[in-house]
Coordinates of C-alpha atoms and ligand atoms in Angstrom, one line a residue:
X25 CA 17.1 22.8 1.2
X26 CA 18.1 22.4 -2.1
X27 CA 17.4 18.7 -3.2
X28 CA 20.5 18.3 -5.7
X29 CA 22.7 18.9 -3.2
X30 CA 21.1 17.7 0.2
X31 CA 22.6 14.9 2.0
X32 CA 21.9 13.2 5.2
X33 CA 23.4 15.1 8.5
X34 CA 23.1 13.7 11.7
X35 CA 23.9 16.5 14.5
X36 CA 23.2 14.3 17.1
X37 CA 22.4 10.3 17.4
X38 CA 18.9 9.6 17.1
X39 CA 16.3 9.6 19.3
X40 CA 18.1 12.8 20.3
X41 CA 16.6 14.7 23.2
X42 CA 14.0 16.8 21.8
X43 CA 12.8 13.6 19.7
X44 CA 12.4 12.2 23.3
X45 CA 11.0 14.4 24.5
X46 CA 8.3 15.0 21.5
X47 CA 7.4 11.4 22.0
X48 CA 7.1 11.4 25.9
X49 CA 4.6 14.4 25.1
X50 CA 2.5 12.8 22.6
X51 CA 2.5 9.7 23.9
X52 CA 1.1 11.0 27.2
X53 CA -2.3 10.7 25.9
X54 CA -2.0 8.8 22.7
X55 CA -3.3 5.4 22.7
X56 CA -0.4 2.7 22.0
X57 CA -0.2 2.1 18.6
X58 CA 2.5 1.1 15.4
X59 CA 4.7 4.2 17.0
X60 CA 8.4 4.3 15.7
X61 CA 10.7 4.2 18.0
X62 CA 12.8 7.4 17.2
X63 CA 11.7 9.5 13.9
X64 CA 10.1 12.5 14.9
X65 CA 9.7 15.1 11.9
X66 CA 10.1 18.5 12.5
X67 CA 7.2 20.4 9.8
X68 CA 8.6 23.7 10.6
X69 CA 12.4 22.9 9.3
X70 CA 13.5 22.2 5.5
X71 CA 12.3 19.2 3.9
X72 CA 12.2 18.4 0.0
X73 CA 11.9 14.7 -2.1
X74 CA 12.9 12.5 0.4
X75 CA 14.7 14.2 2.3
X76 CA 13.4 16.2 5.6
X77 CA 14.4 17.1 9.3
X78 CA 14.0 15.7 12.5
X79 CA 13.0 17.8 15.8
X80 CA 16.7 17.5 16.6
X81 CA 17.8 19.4 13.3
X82 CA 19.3 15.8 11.5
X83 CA 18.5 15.9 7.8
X84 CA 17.2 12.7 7.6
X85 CA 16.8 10.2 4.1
X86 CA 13.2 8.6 3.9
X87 CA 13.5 5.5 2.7
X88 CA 9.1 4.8 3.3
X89 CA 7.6 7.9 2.4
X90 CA 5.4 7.7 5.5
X91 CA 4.6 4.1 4.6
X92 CA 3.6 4.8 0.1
X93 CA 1.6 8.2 1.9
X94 CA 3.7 10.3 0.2
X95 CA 4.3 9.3 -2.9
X96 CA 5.4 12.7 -4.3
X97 CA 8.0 12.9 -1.2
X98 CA 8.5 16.2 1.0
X99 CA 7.2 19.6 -0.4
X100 CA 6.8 19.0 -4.0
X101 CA 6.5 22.3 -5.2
X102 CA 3.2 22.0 -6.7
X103 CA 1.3 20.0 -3.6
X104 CA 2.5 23.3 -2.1
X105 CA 0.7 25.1 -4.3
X106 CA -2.2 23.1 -4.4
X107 CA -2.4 23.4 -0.7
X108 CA -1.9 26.9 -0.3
X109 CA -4.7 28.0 -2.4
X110 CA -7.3 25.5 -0.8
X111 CA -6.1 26.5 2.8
X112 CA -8.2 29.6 3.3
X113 CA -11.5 27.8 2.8
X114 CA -13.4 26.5 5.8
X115 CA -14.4 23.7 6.3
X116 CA -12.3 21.7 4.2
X117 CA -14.1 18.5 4.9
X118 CA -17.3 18.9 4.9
X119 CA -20.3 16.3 4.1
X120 CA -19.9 15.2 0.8
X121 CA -22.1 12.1 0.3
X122 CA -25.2 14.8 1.2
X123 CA -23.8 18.0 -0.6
X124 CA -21.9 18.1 -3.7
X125 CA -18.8 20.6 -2.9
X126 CA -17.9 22.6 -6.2
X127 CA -15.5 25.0 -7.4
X128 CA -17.1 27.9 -9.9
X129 CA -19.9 27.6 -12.0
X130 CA -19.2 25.0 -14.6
X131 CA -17.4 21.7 -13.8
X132 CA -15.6 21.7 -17.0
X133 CA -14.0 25.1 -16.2
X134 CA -13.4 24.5 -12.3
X135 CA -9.8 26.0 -11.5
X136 CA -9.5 23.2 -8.8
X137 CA -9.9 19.7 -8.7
X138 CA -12.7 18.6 -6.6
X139 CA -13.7 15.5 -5.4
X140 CA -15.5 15.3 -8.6
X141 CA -12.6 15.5 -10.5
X142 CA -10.9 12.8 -8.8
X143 CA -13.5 10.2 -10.0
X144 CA -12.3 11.6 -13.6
X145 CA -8.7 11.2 -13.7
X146 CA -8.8 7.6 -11.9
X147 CA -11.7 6.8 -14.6
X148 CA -9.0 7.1 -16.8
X149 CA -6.3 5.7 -15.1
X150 CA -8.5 2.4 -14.2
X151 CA -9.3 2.5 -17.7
X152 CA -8.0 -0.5 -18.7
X153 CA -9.9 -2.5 -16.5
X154 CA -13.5 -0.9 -17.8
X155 CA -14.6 0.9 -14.2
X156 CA -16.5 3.4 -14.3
X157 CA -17.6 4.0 -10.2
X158 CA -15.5 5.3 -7.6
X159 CA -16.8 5.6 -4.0
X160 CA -14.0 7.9 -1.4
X161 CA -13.7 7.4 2.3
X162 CA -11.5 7.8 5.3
X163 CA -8.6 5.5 5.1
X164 CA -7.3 2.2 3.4
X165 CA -9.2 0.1 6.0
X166 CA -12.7 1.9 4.8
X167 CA -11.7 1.6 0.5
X168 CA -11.8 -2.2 1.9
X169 CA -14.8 -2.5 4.2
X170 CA -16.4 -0.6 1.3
X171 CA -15.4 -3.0 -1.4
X172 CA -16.8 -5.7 0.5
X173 CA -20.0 -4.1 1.5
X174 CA -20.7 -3.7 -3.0
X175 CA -19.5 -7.2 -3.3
X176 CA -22.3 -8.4 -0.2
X177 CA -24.8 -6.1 -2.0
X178 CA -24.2 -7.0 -5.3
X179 CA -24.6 -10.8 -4.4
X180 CA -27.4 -10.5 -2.0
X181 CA -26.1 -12.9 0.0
X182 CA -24.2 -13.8 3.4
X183 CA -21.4 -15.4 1.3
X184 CA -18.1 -16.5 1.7
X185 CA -15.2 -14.3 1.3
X186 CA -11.6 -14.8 0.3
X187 CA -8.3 -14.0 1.5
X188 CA -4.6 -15.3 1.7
X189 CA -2.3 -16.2 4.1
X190 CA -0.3 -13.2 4.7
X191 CA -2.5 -10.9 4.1
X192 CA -3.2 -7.1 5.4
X193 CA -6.3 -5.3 4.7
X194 CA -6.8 -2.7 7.7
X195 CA -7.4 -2.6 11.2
X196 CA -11.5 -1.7 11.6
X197 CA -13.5 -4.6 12.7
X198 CA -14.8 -5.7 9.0
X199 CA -11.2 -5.4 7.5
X200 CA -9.5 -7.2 10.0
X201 CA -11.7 -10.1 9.5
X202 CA -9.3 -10.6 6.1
X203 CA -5.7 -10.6 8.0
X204 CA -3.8 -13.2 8.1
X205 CA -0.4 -11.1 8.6
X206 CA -0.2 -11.7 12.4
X207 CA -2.2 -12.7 15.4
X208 CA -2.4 -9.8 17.0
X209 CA -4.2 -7.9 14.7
X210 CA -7.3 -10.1 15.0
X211 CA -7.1 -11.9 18.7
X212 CA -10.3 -11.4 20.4
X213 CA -11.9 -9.1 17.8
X214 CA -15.3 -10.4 16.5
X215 CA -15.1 -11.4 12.9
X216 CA -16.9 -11.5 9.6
X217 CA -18.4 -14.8 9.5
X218 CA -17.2 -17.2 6.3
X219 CA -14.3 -16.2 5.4
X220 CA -11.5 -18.8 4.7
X221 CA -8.4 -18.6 3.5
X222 CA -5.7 -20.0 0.9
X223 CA -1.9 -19.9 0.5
X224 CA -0.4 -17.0 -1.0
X225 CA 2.2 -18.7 -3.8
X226 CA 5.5 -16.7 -4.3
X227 CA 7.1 -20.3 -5.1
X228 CA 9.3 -19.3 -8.3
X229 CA 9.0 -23.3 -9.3
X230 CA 6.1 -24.8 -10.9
X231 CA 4.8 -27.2 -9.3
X232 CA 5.0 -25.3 -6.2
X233 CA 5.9 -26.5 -2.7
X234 CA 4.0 -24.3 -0.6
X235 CA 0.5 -25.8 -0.1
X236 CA -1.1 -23.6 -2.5
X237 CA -1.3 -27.1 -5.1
X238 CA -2.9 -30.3 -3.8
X239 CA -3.8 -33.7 -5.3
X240 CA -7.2 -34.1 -4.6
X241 CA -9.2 -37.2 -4.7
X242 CA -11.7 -37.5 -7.7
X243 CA -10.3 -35.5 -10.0
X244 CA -7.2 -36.0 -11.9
X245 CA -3.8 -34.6 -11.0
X246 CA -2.3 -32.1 -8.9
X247 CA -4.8 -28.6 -8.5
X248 CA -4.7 -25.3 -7.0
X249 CA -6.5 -25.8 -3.6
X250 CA -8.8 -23.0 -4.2
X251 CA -10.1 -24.9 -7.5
X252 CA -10.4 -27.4 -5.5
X253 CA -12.5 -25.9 -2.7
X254 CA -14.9 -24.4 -5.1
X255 CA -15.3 -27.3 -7.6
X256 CA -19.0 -28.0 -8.0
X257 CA -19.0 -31.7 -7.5
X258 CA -16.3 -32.3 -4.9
X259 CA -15.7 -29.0 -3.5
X260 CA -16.6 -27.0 -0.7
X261 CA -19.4 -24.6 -1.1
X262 CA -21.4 -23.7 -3.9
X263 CA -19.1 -20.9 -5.8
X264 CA -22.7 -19.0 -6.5
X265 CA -22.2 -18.3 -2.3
X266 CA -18.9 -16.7 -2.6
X267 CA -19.5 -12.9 -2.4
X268 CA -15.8 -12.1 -3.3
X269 CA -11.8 -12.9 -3.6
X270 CA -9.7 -10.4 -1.8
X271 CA -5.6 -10.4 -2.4
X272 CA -3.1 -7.9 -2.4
X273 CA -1.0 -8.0 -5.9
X274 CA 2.1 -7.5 -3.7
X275 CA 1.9 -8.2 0.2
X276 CA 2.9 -5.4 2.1
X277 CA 2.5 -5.5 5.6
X278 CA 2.8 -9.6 5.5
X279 CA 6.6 -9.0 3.9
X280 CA 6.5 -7.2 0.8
X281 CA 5.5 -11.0 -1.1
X282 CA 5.7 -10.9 -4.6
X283 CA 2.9 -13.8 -5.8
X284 CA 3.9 -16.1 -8.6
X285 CA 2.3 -15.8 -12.4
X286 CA 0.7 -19.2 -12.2
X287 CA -0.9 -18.3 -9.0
X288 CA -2.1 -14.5 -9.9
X289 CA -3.6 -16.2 -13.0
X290 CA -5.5 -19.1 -11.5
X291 CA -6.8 -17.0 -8.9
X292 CA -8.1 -14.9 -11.8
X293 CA -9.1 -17.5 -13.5
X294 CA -11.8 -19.3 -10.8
X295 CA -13.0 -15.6 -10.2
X296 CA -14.0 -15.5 -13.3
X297 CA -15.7 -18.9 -14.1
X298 CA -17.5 -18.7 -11.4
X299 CA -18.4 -14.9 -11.8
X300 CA -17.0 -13.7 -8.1
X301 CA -15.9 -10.6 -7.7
X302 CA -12.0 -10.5 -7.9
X303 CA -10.9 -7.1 -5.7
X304 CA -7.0 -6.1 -5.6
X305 CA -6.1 -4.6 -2.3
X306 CA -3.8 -1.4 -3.8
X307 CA -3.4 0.5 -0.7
X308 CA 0.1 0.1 -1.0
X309 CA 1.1 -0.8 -4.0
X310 CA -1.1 1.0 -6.1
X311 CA -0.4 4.5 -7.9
X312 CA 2.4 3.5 -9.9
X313 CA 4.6 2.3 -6.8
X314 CA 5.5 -0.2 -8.9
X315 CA 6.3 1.2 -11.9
X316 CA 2.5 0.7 -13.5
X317 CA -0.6 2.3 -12.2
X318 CA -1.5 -0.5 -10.1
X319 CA 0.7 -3.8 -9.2
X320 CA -2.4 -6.5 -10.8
X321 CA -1.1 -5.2 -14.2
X322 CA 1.9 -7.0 -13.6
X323 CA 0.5 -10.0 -13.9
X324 CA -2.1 -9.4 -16.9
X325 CA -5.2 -9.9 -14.9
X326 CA -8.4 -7.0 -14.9
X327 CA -9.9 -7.4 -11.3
X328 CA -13.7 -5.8 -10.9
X329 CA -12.7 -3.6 -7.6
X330 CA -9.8 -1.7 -6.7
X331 CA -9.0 -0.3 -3.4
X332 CA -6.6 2.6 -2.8
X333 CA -5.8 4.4 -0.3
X334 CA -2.2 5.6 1.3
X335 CA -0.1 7.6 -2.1
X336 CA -4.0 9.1 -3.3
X337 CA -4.4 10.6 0.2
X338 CA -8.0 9.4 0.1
X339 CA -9.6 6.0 0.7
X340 CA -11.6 5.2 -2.6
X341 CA -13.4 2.1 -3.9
X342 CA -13.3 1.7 -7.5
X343 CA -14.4 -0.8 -9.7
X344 CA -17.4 -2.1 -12.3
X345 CA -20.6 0.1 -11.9
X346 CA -22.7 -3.4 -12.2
X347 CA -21.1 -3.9 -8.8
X348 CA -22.5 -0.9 -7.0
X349 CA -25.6 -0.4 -5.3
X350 CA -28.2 0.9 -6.8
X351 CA -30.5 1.6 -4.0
X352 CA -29.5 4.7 -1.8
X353 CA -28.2 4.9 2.0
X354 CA -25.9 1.4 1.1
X355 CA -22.4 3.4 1.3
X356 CA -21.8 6.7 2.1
X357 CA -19.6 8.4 5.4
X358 CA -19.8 12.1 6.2
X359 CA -16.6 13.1 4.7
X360 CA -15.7 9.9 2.5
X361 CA -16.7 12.6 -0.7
X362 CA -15.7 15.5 0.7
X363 CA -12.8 16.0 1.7
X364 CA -11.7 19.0 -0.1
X365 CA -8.1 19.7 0.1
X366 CA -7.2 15.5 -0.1
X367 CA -9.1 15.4 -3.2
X368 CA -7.1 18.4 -5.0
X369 CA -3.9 17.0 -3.9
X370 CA -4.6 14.2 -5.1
X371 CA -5.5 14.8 -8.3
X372 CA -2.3 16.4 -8.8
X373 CA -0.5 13.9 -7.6
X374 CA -1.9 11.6 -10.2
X375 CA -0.7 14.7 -12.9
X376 CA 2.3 14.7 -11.6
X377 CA 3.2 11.4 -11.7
X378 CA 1.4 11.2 -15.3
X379 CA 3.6 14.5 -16.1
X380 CA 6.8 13.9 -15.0
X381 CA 6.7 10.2 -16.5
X382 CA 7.5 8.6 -12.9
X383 CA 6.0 5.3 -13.6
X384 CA 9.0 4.8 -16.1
X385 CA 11.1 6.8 -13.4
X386 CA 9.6 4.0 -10.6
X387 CA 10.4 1.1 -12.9
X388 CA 14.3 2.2 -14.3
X389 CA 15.3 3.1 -10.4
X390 CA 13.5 0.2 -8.9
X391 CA 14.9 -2.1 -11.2
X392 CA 18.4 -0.8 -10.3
X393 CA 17.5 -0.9 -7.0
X394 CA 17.0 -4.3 -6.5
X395 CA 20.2 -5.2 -9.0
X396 CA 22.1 -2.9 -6.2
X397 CA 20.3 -5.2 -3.2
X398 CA 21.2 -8.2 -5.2
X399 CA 24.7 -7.2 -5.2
X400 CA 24.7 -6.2 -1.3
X401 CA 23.3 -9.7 -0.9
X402 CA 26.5 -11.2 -2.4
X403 CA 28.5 -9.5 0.5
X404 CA 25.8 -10.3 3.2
X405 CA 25.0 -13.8 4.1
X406 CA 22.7 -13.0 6.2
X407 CA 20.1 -11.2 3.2
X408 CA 18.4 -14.5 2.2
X409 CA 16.6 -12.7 -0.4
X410 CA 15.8 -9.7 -1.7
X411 CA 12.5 -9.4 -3.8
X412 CA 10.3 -6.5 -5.4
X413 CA 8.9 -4.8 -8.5
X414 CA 9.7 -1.5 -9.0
X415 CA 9.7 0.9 -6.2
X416 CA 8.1 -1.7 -3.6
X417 CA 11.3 -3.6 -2.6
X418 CA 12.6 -5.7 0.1
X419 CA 15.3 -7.3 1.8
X420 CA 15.0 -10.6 4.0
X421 CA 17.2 -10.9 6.7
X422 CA 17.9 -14.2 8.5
X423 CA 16.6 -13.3 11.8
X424 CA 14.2 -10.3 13.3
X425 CA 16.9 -9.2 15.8
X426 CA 19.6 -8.7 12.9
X427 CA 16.5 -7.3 10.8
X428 CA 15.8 -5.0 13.7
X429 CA 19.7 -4.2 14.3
X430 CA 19.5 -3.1 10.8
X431 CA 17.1 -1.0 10.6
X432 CA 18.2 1.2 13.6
X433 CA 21.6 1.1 12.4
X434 CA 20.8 3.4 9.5
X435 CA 18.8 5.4 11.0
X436 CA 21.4 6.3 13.5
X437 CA 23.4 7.3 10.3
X438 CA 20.4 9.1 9.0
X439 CA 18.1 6.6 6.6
X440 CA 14.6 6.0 7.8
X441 CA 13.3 2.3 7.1
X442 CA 10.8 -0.1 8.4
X443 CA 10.2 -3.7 8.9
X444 CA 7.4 -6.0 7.4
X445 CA 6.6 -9.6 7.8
X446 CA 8.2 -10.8 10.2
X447 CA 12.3 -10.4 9.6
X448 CA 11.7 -8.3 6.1
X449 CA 13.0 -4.4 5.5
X450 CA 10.8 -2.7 3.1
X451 CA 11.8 0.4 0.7
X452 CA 9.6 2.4 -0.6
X453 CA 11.4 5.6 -1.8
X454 CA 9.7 8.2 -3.6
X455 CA 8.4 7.7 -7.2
X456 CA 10.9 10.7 -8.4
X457 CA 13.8 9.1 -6.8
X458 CA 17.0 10.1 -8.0
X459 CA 19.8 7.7 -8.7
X460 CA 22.3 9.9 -6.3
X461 CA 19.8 9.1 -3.5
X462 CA 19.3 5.8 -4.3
X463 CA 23.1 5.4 -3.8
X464 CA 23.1 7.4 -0.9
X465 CA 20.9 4.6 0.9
X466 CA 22.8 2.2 -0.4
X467 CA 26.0 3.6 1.1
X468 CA 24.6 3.9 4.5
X469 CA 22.5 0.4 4.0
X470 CA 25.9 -1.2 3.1
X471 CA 27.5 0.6 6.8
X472 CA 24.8 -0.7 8.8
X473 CA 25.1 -4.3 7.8
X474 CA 28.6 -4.4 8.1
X475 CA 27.6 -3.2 11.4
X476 CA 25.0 -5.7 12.2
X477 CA 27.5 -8.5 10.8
Ligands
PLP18 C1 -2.8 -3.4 1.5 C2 -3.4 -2.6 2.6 N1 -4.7 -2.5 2.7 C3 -5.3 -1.8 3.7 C4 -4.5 -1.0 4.6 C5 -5.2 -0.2 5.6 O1 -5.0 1.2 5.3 P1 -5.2 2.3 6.5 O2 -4.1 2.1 7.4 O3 -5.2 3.6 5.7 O4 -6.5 2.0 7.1 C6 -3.1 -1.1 4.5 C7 -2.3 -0.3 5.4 O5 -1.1 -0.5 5.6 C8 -2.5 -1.9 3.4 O6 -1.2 -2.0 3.3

């Protein structure tokens, strides 16, 4: 497949029968779960940037790059590399928080990035903030239990946490205790104890509307309710018992919500009179998704944790060594620093991206993006917004079923999306999209809501 030239091709309308029938198979056994109804990739057939090919031999345009996991796209030619020289060793995970895995004699001359390296290059890429630890695990949800686990550590305390409406930070039984996306994902699951939660603000008008501003009595004047709650003489608690402030710089799973300035800076500001630990959720919108290395730069702020998980193919913690345990047997996980071949892929990922210049390349083609969506929104009555920064964009449709209409209206015509929130379409194209492709999904965007209209 030759990626100047590819274009969607849709054989037959899918689900087509061996997409069916790959489903009924799998989902024999599998437990229920976030399944989409239809995409089945076929790893054996042709598949480059974003585009790839489905079991029933449609070349299909990816429009989610398995939800920011692939970041690079389909068979960038050096992952492929990567891979294939790192394929022949056994065990490729293998317990790295007990044995150091290393490749050669001297680190400084290693051929291949190990997890070792990987602490290196997102030193320098966290730079800016002044990190210097980085802890790996499993999975987004782990980064996050992880960061809270330092921030309980670090405090010695039972604290408070804090999260905000909205928000999505993983689905194991400490992470979920932060959601506040939807109800399912925490009914009947037992929950950290302590945490509360705030308004998210994307109000674009100062003062906002949304409940994230209240005039509270003894003190003068409207103030953010979380300056309120941790106020020393009328709040809520003592602000020495909060362990740590959780947010996402831009909600993902809650609807791809873009926060406004005054309310990324206030929240910045409390978390650092009152010295809490400020951690910014960058599972999916870190690694230059949207346009800068992680999404808090945006907004000017420095938080003291970072989690990351999805586009570096590993879960890692990172953040302010002062922060981390220094006793043993706190964190660790079997393969959290040692998995091998994640680790090198990875790394080059980060090169890549550093390379080929894509955070400029995320920021030009998302910002045309969205002037696109804004255009399509002109036509559509039904798009009552359309929102993003760079290459983590959105539309919002007026209701779920027209969202949902949507969204398997292009796939039939070959463009893989997915919802978020609860009537939102998210985008989140490779970082080296190219502007043909980006038009190309516009095309058959436009097609399926004239469709849906
Ligand atoms: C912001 C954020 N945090 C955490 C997670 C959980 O990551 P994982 O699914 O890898 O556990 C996600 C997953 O979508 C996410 O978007």
């Amino acid at each position: 497949m030759n990626r100047e030239t590819a274009s969607v091709n849709i054989k037959t309308l899918p689900p087509g029968p061996n997409a069916r029938r790959w489903s009924e198979f799998h989902r024999r056994y599998a437990a229920r779960s976030t399944y989409h109804e239809g995409f089945v990739w076929d790893r054996s057939k042709p598949a480059i940037g974003p585009f790839c090919t489905d079991v029933d031999g449609n070349v299909i345009l990816d429009f989610v790059s398995h939800v920011a996991s692939s970041a690079l796209g389909y068979n960038h030619p050096e992952l492929v590399r990567m891979a294939a020289r790192l394929q022949a060793i056994d065990p490729d995970r293998y317990a790295g928080c007990d044995f150091i895995g290393a490749w050669g004699e001297e680190p400084e001359r290693s051929e291949i990035p190990t997890p070792s390296h990987l602490h290196y290059k997102l030193m320098e890429i966290t730079a800016q903030f002044g990190f210097g630890s980085a802890f790996f695990s499993n999975s987004g949800a782990e980064a996050v239990e992880n960061a809270m686990k330092i921030c309980y550590d670090h405090k010695q305390n039972y604290g408070y946490g804090i999260c905000f409406y909205g928000a999505f930070h993983g689905r194991t039984l400490g992470a979920l205790s932060l959601n506040r996306s939807k109800k399912i994902q925490r009914d009947f699951f037992p929950q950290i104890p302590n945490i509360v939660d705030f308004p998210y603000c994307t109000c674009r008008h100062h003062p906002c509307r949304c409940g994230w501003m209240v005039c509270c009595t003894g003190k003068e004047g409207l103030r953010s309710r979380l300056e309120h709650f941790l106020d020393p003489d009328i709040g809520l608690v003592d602000p020495g018992e909060v362990a740590f402030i959780i947010l996402e710089p831009i909600q993902g799973e809650g609807g791809y919500n873009v926060p406004s300035m005054y309310f990324m800076k206030e929240v910045a500001r409390l978390a650092k009179q009152y010295s809490i630990p400020l951690i910014s959720d960058e599972v999916q919108s870190g690694m230059g998704r949207t346009g800068k290395w992680w999404a808090i730069e945006h907004f000017g702020i420095k938080p003291d944790i970072i989690t990351v998980a999805k586009p570096l193919r590993v879960g890692a913690t990172l953040g302010k060594t002062d922060l981390f345990p220094q006793q043993e047997f706190r964190i660790s996980s079997t393969w959290g620093e040692g998995n091998a071949l994640s680790s090198a892929i990875g790394y080059t990922i980060i090169e890549v991206i550093q390379r080929e210049n894509l955070l400029d390349n995320a920021s030009r083609m998302g910002n045309y993006f969205l002037d696109q969506l804004r255009g399509l929104q002109k036509k559509y009555s039904f798009i009552h917004d359309v929102r993003g920064i760079g290459l983590m964009d959105a539309i919002e449709i007026h209701s779920r079923e027209r969202r949902d209409q949507i969204i398997r209206k292009a796939f039939e015509r070959g463009l893989l999306l997915l919802g978020c929130g609860y009537k939102v379409i998210r985008f989140l194209p490779t970082l080296d999209i190219h502007r043909r492709e980006i038009d190309l999904a516009l095309e058959i965007l436009e097609a399926a809501c004239k469709e849906a209209e």
